[in-house]
XYZ file of C-alpha atoms in Angstrom:
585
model
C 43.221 10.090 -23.893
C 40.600 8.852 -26.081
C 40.620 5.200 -25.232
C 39.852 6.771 -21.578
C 37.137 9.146 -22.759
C 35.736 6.326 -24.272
C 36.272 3.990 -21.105
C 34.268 6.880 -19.183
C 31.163 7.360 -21.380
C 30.648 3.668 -21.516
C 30.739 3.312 -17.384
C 28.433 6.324 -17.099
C 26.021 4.740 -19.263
C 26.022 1.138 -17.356
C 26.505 2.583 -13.983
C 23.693 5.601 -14.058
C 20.911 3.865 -15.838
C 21.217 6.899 -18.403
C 17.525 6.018 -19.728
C 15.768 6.725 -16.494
C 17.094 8.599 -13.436
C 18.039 6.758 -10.238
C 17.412 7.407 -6.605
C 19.172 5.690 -3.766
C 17.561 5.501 0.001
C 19.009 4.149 3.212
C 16.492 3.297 5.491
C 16.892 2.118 9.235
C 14.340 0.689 10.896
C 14.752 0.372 15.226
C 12.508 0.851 17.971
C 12.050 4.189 19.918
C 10.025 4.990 22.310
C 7.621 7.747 22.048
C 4.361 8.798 23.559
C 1.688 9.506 20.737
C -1.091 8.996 22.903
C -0.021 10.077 26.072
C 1.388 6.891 27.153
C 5.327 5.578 26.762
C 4.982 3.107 24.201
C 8.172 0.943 21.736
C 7.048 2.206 18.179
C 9.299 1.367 14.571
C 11.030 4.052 13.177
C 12.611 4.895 10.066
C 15.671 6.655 10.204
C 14.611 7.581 13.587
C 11.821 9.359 12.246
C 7.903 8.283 13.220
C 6.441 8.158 10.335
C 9.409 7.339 8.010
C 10.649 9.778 5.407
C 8.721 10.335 2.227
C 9.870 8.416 -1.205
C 9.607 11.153 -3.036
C 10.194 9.989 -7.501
C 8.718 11.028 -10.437
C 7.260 7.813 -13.306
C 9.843 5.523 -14.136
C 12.747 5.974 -12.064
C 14.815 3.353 -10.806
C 14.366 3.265 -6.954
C 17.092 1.447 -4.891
C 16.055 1.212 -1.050
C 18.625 -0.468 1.187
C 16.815 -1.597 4.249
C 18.649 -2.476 7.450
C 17.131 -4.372 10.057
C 17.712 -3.132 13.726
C 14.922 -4.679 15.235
C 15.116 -8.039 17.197
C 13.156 -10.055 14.775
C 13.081 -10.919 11.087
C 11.588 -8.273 8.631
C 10.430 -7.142 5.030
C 8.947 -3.806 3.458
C 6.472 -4.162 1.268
C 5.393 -1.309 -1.478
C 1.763 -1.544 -2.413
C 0.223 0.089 -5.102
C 4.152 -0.248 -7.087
C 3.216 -2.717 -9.844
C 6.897 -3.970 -9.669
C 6.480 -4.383 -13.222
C 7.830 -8.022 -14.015
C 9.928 -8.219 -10.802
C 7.746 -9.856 -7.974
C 11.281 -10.324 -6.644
C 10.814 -6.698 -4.924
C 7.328 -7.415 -3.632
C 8.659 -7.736 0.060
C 5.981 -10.317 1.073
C 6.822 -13.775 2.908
C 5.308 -15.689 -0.670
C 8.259 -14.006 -2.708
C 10.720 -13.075 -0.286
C 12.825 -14.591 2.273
C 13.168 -12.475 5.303
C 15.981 -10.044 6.360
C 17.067 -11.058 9.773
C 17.824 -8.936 12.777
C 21.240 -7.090 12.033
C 20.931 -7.504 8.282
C 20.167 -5.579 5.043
C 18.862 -6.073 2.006
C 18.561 -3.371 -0.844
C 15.079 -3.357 -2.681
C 15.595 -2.389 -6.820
C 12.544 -1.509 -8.593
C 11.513 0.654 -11.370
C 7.908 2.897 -10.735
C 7.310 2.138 -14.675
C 4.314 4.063 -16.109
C 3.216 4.975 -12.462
C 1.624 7.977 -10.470
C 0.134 8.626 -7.701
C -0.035 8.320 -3.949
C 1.254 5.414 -2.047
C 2.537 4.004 1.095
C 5.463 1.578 2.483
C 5.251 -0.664 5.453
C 6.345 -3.461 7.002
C 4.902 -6.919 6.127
C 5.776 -9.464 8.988
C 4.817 -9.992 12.203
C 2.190 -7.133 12.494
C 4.820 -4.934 12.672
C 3.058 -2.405 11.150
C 0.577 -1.340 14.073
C 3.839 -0.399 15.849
C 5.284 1.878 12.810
C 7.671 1.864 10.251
C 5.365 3.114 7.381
C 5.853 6.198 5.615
C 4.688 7.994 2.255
C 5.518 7.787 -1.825
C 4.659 10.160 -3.602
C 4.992 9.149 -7.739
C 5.034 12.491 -9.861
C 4.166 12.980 -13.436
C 6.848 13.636 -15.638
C 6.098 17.440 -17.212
C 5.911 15.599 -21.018
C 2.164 14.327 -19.502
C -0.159 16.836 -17.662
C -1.954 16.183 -15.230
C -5.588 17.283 -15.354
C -6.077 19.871 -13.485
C -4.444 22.863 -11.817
C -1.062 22.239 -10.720
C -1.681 22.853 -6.946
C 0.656 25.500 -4.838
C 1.679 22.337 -2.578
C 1.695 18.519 -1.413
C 0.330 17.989 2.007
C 0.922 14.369 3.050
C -1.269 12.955 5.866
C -0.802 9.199 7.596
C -4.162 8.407 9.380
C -4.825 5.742 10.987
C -5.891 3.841 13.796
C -3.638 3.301 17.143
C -3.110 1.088 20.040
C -1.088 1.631 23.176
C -0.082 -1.710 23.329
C 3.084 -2.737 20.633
C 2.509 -5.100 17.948
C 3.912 -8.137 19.841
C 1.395 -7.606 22.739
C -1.624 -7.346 20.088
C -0.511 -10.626 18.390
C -0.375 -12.584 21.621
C -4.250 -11.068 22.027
C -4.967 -12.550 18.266
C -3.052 -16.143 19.004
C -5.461 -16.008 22.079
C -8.143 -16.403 20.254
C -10.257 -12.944 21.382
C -10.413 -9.926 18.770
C -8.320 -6.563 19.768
C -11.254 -4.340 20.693
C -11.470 -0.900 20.105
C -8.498 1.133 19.562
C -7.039 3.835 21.636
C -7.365 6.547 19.663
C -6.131 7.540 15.831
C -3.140 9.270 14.673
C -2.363 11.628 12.359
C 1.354 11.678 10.606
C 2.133 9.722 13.780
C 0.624 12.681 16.447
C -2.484 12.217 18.637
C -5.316 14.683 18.663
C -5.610 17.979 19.384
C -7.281 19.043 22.680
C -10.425 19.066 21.530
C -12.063 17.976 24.325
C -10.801 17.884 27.937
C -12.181 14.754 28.758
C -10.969 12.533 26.460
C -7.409 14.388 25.208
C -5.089 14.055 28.344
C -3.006 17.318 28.195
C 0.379 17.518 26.539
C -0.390 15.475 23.672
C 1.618 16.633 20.540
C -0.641 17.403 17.725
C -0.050 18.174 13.768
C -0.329 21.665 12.660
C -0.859 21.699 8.653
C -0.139 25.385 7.962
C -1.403 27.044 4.717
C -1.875 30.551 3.113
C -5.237 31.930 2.483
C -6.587 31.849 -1.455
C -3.969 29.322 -2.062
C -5.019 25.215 -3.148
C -3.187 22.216 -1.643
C -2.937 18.856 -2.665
C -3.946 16.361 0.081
C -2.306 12.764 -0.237
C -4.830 11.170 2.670
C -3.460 7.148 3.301
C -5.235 4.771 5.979
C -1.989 3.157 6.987
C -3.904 1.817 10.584
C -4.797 -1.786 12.005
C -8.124 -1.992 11.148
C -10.660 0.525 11.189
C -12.496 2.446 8.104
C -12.484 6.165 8.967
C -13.774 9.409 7.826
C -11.691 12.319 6.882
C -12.970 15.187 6.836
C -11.782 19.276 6.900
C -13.732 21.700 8.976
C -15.619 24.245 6.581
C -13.556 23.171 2.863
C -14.581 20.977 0.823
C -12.648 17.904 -0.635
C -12.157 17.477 -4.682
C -11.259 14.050 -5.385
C -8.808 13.634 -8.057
C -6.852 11.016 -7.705
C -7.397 7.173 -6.349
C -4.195 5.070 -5.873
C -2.010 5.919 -9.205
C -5.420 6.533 -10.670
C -6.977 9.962 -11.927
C -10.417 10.439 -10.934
C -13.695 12.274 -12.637
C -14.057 15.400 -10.413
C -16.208 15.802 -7.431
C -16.436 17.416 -4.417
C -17.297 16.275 -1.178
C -17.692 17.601 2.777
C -16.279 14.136 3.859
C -15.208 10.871 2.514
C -14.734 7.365 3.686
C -10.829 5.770 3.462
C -10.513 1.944 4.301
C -7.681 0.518 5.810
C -4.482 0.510 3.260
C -6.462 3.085 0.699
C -4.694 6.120 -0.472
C -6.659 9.455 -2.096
C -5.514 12.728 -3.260
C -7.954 15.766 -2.712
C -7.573 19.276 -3.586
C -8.586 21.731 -0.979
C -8.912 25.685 -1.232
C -8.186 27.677 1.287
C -11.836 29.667 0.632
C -12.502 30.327 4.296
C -12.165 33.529 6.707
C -9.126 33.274 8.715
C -11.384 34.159 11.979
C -10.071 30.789 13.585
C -7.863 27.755 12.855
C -9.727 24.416 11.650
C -10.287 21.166 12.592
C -8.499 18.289 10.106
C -10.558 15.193 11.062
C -9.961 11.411 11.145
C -12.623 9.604 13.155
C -14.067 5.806 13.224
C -16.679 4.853 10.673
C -19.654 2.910 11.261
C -19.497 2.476 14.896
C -20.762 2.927 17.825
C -19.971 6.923 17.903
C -20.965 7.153 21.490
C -18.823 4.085 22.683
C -15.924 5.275 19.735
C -15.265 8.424 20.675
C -12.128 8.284 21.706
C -11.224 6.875 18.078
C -10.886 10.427 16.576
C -7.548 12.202 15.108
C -7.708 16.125 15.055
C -5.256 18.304 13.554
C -4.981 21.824 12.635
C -5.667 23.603 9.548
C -4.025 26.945 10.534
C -4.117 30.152 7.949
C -1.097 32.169 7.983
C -3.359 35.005 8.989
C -5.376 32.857 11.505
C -6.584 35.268 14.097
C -7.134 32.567 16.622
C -7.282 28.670 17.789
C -10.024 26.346 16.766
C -12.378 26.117 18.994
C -16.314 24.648 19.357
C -17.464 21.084 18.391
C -15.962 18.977 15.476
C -17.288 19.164 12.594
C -19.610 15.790 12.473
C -19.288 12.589 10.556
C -21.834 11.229 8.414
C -25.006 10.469 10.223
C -25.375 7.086 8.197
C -23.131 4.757 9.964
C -26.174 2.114 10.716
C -27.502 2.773 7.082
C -24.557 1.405 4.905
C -26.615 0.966 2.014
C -26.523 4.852 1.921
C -22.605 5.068 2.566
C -21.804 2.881 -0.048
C -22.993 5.268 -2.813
C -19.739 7.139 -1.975
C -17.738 4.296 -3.429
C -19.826 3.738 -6.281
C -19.292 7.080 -7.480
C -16.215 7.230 -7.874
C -15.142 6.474 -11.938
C -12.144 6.402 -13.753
C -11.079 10.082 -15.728
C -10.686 8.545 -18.889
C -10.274 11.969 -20.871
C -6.968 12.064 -18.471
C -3.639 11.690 -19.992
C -0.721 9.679 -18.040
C -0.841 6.684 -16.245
C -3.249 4.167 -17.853
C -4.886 0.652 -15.993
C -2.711 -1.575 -17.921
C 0.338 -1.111 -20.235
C -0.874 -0.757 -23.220
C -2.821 1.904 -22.432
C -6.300 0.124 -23.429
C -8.892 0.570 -20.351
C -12.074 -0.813 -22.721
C -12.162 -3.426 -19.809
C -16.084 -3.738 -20.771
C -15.487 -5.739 -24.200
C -12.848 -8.081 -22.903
C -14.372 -11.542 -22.516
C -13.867 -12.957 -19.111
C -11.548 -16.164 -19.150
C -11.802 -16.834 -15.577
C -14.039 -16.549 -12.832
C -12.995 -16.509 -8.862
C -16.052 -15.976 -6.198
C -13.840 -15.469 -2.598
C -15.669 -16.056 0.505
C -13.931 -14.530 4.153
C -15.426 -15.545 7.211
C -15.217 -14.732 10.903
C -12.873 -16.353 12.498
C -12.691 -19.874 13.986
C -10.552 -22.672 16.137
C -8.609 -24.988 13.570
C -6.514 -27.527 15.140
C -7.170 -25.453 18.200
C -5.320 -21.846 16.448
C -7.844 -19.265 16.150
C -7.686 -18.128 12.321
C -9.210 -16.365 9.625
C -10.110 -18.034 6.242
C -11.212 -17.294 2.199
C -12.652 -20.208 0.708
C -12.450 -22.343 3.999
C -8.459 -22.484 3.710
C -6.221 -20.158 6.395
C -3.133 -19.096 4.914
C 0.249 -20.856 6.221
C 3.227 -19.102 4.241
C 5.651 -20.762 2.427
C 8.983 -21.756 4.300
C 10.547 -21.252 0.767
C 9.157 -17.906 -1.128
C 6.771 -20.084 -4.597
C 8.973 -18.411 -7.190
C 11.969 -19.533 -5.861
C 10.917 -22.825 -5.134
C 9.710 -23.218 -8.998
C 13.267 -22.337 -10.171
C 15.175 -24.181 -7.594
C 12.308 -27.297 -8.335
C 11.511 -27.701 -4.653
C 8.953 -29.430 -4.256
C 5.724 -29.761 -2.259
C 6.546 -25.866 -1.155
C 2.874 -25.268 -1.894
C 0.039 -25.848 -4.051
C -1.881 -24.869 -6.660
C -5.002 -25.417 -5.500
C -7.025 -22.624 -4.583
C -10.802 -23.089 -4.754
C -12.161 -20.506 -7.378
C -15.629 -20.682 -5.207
C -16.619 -21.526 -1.506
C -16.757 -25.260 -0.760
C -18.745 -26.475 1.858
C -15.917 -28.056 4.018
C -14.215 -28.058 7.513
C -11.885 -25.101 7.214
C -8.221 -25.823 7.345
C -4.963 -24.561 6.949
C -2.702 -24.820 3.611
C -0.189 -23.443 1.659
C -2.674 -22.915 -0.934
C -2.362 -21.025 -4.947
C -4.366 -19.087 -7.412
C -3.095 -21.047 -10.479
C -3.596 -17.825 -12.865
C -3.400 -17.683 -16.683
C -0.522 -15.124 -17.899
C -2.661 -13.052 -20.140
C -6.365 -13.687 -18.644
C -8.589 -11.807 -18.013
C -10.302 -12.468 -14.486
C -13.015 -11.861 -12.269
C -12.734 -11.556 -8.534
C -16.088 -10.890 -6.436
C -14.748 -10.727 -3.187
C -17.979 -12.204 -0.750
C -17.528 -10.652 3.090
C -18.999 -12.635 5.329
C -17.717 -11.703 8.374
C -19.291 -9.066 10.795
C -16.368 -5.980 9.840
C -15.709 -4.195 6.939
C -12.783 -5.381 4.881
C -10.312 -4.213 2.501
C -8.602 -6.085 -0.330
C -5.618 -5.561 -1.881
C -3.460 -7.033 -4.987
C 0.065 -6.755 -5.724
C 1.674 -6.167 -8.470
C -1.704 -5.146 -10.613
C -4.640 -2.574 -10.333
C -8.077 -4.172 -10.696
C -11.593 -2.291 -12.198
C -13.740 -2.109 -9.490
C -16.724 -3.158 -11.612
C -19.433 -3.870 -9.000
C -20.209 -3.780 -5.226
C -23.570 -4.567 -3.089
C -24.857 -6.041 -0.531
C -26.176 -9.856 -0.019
C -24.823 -12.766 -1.843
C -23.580 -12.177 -5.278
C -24.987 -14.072 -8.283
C -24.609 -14.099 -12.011
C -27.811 -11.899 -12.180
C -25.306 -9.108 -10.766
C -23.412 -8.905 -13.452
C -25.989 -7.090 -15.213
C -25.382 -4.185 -12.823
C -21.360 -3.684 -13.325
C -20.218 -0.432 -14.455
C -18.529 -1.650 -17.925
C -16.800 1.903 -19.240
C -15.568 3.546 -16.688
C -15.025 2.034 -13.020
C -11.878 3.169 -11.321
C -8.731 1.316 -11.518
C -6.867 1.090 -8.345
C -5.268 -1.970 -5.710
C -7.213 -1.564 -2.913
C -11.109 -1.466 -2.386
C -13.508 -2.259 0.412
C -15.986 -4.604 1.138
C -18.402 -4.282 3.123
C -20.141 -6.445 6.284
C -22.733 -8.936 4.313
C -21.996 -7.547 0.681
C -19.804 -8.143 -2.554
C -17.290 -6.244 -4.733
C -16.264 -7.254 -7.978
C -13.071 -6.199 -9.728
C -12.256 -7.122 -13.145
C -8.102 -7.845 -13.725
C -5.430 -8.448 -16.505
C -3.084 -11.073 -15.934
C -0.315 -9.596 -17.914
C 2.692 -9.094 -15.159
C 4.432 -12.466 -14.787
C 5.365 -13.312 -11.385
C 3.610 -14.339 -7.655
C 1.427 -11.852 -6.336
C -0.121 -11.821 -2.921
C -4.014 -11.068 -2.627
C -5.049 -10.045 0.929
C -7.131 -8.484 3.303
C -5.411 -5.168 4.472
C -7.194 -5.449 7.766
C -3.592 -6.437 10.110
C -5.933 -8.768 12.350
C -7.407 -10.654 9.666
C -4.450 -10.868 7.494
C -2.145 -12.150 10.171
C -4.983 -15.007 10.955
C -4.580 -16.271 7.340
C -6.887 -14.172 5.006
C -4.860 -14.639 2.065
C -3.576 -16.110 -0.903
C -1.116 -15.828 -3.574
C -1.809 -15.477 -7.840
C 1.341 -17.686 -9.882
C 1.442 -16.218 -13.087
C 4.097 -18.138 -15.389
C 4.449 -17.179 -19.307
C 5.029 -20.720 -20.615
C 7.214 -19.273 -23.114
C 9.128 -17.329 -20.895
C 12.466 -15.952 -22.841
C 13.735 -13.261 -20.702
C 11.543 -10.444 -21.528
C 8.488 -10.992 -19.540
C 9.946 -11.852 -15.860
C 13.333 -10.635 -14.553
C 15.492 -13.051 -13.160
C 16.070 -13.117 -9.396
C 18.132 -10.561 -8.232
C 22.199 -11.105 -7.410
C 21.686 -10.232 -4.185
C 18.439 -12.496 -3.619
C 18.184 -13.794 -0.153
C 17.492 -17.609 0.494
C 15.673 -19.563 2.895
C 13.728 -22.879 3.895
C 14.902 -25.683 1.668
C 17.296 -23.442 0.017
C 18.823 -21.926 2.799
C 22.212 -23.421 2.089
C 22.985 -21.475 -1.028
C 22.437 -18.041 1.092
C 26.433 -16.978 1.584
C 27.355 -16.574 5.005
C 26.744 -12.769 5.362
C 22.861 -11.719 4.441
C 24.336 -8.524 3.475
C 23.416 -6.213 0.132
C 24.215 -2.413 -0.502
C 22.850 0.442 -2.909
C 25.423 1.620 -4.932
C 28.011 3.103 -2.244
C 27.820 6.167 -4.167
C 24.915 8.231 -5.810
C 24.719 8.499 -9.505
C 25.988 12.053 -9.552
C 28.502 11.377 -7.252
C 29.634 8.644 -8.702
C 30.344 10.612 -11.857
C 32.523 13.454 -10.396
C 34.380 10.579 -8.685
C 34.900 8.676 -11.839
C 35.868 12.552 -13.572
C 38.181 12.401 -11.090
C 39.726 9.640 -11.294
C 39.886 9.576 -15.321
C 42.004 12.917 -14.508
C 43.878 11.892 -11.665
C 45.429 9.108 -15.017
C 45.466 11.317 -17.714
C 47.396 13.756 -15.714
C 49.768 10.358 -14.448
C 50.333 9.072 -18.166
C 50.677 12.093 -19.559
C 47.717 11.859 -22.185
């Protein structure tokens, strides 16, 4: 009886990850058809569900996501904001993964180490995104670490972003055209059009989302631009918003009547319920700096509805910021924002140093987008003259396998004047650097930027050309640490990074149309004297493609764990009892 007491506290520790807990997710993604704006359209659900289910985990568990593919083309999630801490393996990006086909799986197995914060999934290929298959995570603080300030009375996720009646195969054919999408059809909210607002422009029927909330009571809103394109501004009829929280990222405090989120950001605000219950309210999601007259239709509303509400929101929305043609004034909102640095939990880099300010710069990266252009008569999108062709075999694996001319490492670190052309071309990044990025936007639309597997100081941001004079303006103590930030139309931001998570990371513009045209690029980060303990090593169920497709086994297949961690323990009680009651221990 011992030897099989002992036999059962050594699988429980190898099988349950007893250091950190374990969840296990199924998720199903397949087209349904659904009508958000009025009109029968093919959108991507998740379990059946538009949006997908929440990932709901609290700092350093072990996730394990097994994806299965029921659409009719190839397909990868992608997490951003998860720093995938050494295991770019789980990235879910065409650079470091090789596809899951139509009728296959693959399970995703990655640790949210030394993370908070408010995130999204989606779906990386194929602009599959502006047709669904995004949903929310949600990283809590373990109770050992407070957060810093009032534990609000509830979470209140909300998905904006902007929509199109037309599915994301018909808007890539409009791209591959070589003419820009045009102005959306309206903007959801957690996947529901807008309320009827306005009889004119809200056919009736339209479902809309009802947030409902008690009076006195404060609510923590997790706000994520998951859309195609467009900035918008949130905003909540008669409350004001207290930001506290950017990305994984605790904020200094400050309230605001409205606030501007950029395609792929994420923001947590506390709201009070402060007001008379005379009415419902308007929640808000409408087009920033546009046209308003022209965008109009561009607006989510939902409802903000007291438990003692007396009645339905009625009367005008409550109206955006009335700088949309003077940016210079809008982008003091962004500047503003600064890193809590009195906060306790999750810190800008592992080691929990964020004096970014004394580090000295090894490396120096100016990255120029441009409208885009015909090259060799394809209508792409460029930084640094070169349009982004993705690998046919992911750059890690190729490196390990030794396949070569996959791609190269070759990546301007300024703007060249040159004919702009297409390549398979790298950031050749120093493991342990310390870089700076100013991201140059010189096309005619505001931009977003993102970076796996890291979260940058967002040091500096202006408009014109940026120069080395413009250093002398960065904010050097404490700029907010986060993945994503904007850039605007004829400006600059410049984030400050450190290159200390081995692996291939993908830097892109979150904007779908200018991402899928080739605004991108990757970041190879080797440790020369790898041993183990920096990188992981590919996972056993890796899936393998392009000049290494013959060493994928015939079935792309891969499973969770068939059984949870708790159930797999009152199975294995039960079976370690089933043979001590057979052998008579």
């Amino acid at each position: 009886m011992a030897l099989l007491l002992l036999i059962h506290i050594a699988l429980f520790s190898t099988l349950c990850f007893a250091a950190d807990p374990s969840v296990f997710l199924d998720f199903k993604l397949s087209y349904i058809t659904l009508s958000p704006l009025g009109v029968p359209q093919r959108v991507i659900a998740v379990n059946g569900a538009f949006p997908g289910p929440v990932v709901n985990v609290t700092t350093n568990y072990n996730v394990n996501i097994n994806v299965h593919n029921q659409l009719d083309e190839n397909l990868l999630m992608t997490w951003p904001g998860i720093q995938m801490r050494r295991n770019s393996w789980q990235d879910g990006v065409l650079g470091t993964n090789c596809p899951i086909h139509p009728k296959k799986n693959f399970t995703y197995r990655f640790q949210v180490k030394d993370q908070i914060g408010s995130f999204f999934y989606f779906p990386s290929l194929n602009f599959q995104r502006a047709s669904g298959g995004f949903g929310p995570i949600i990283i809590n603080n373990r109770n050992i670490i407070a957060i810093p300030f009032a534990h609000p009375d509830a979470d209140i996720v909300l998905l904006v972003g902007d929509w199109y009646t037309k599915n994301h195969t018909a808007l890539r054919t409009i791209l591959e055209s070589g003419e820009e999408l045009g102005m959306p059809d309206g903007v959801l909210i957690n996947g529901k059009g807008p309320y009827r607002y306005n009889s004119t422009l809200v056919p009736n029927g339209i479902e809309y989302e009802t947030i409902n909330v008690d009076p006195g009571k404060t609510y923590r809103f997790r706000v994520n631009n998951v859309g195609t394109s467009t900035s918008l501004n949130f905003r909540i009829e008669g409350h004001n918003l207290l930001l506290v929280e950017t990305e994984g990222f605790y904020t200094t405090q400050q309230n605001f009547t409205s606030f501007d989120i950029h395609v792929g950001q994420s923001y947590s605000f506390l709201v009070t319920m402060d007001q008379n219950a005379t009415k419902d309210y308007y929640i808000v999601a409408s087009a920033r700096f546009v046209n308003e007259t022209v965008w109009e239709r561009v607006t989510g509303v939902a409802i903000l509805h007291y438990s003692n509400s007396k009645g339905p929101a009625s009367g005008p929305l409550p109206v955006a910021p009335s700088d949309i043609y003077n940016q210079w004034s809008a982008m003091n909102q962004p500047r503003a924002i600064r890193q809590n640095t009195t906060a306790s939990g999750a810190r800008p880099n592992p080691q929990g140093s964020f004096h970014y300010g004394s580090i000295n710069v090894t490396d120096t990266y100016v990255i120029q987008s441009l409208p885009p252009v015909r090259i060799d008569g394809k209508f792409r999108a460029t930084l640094n003259g070169i349009s982004f062709v993705n690998p046919d075999t992911p750059i890690r694996l190729a490196d390990l396998h030794k396949v070569k001319g996959a791609y190269k490492l070759d990546f301007p670190n300024k703007p060249h004047d040159r004919t702009p052309h297409m390549d398979r071309s790298v950031i050749n990044a120093t493991y342990k650097g310390f870089i700076e990025i100013i991201l140059q936007n010189n096309d005619t639309k505001m931009q977003s930027f993102h970076m796996d597997g890291y979260a940058f100081f967002v040091v500096g941001m202006d408009f014109g050309v940026w120069s080395e004079n413009s250093r002398n303006n960065y904010n050097k103590w404490d700029a907010i640490s986060r993945s994503t930030t904007e850039v605007y139309p004829g400006g600059w931001t410049a984030v400050l990074v450190s290159l200390d998570n081995v692996g291939v990371w993908n830097l892109r513009v979150e904007n779908l149309d200018r991402w899928y045209l080739g605004q991108e690029t990757y970041m190879r980060i080797i440790n020369p004297e790898e041993n183990g303990k920096t990188e992981m090593v590919p996972p056993d169920n890796v899936i393998y493609c392009g000049a290494l497709q013959s060493l994928q086994k015939e079935s792309q297949s891969s499973s969770a764990m068939a059984l949870h961690c708790g159930n797999f323990k009152l199975f294995l009680t039960l079976v370690i009892t089933i043979l001590a009651l057979y052998f008579d221990f």
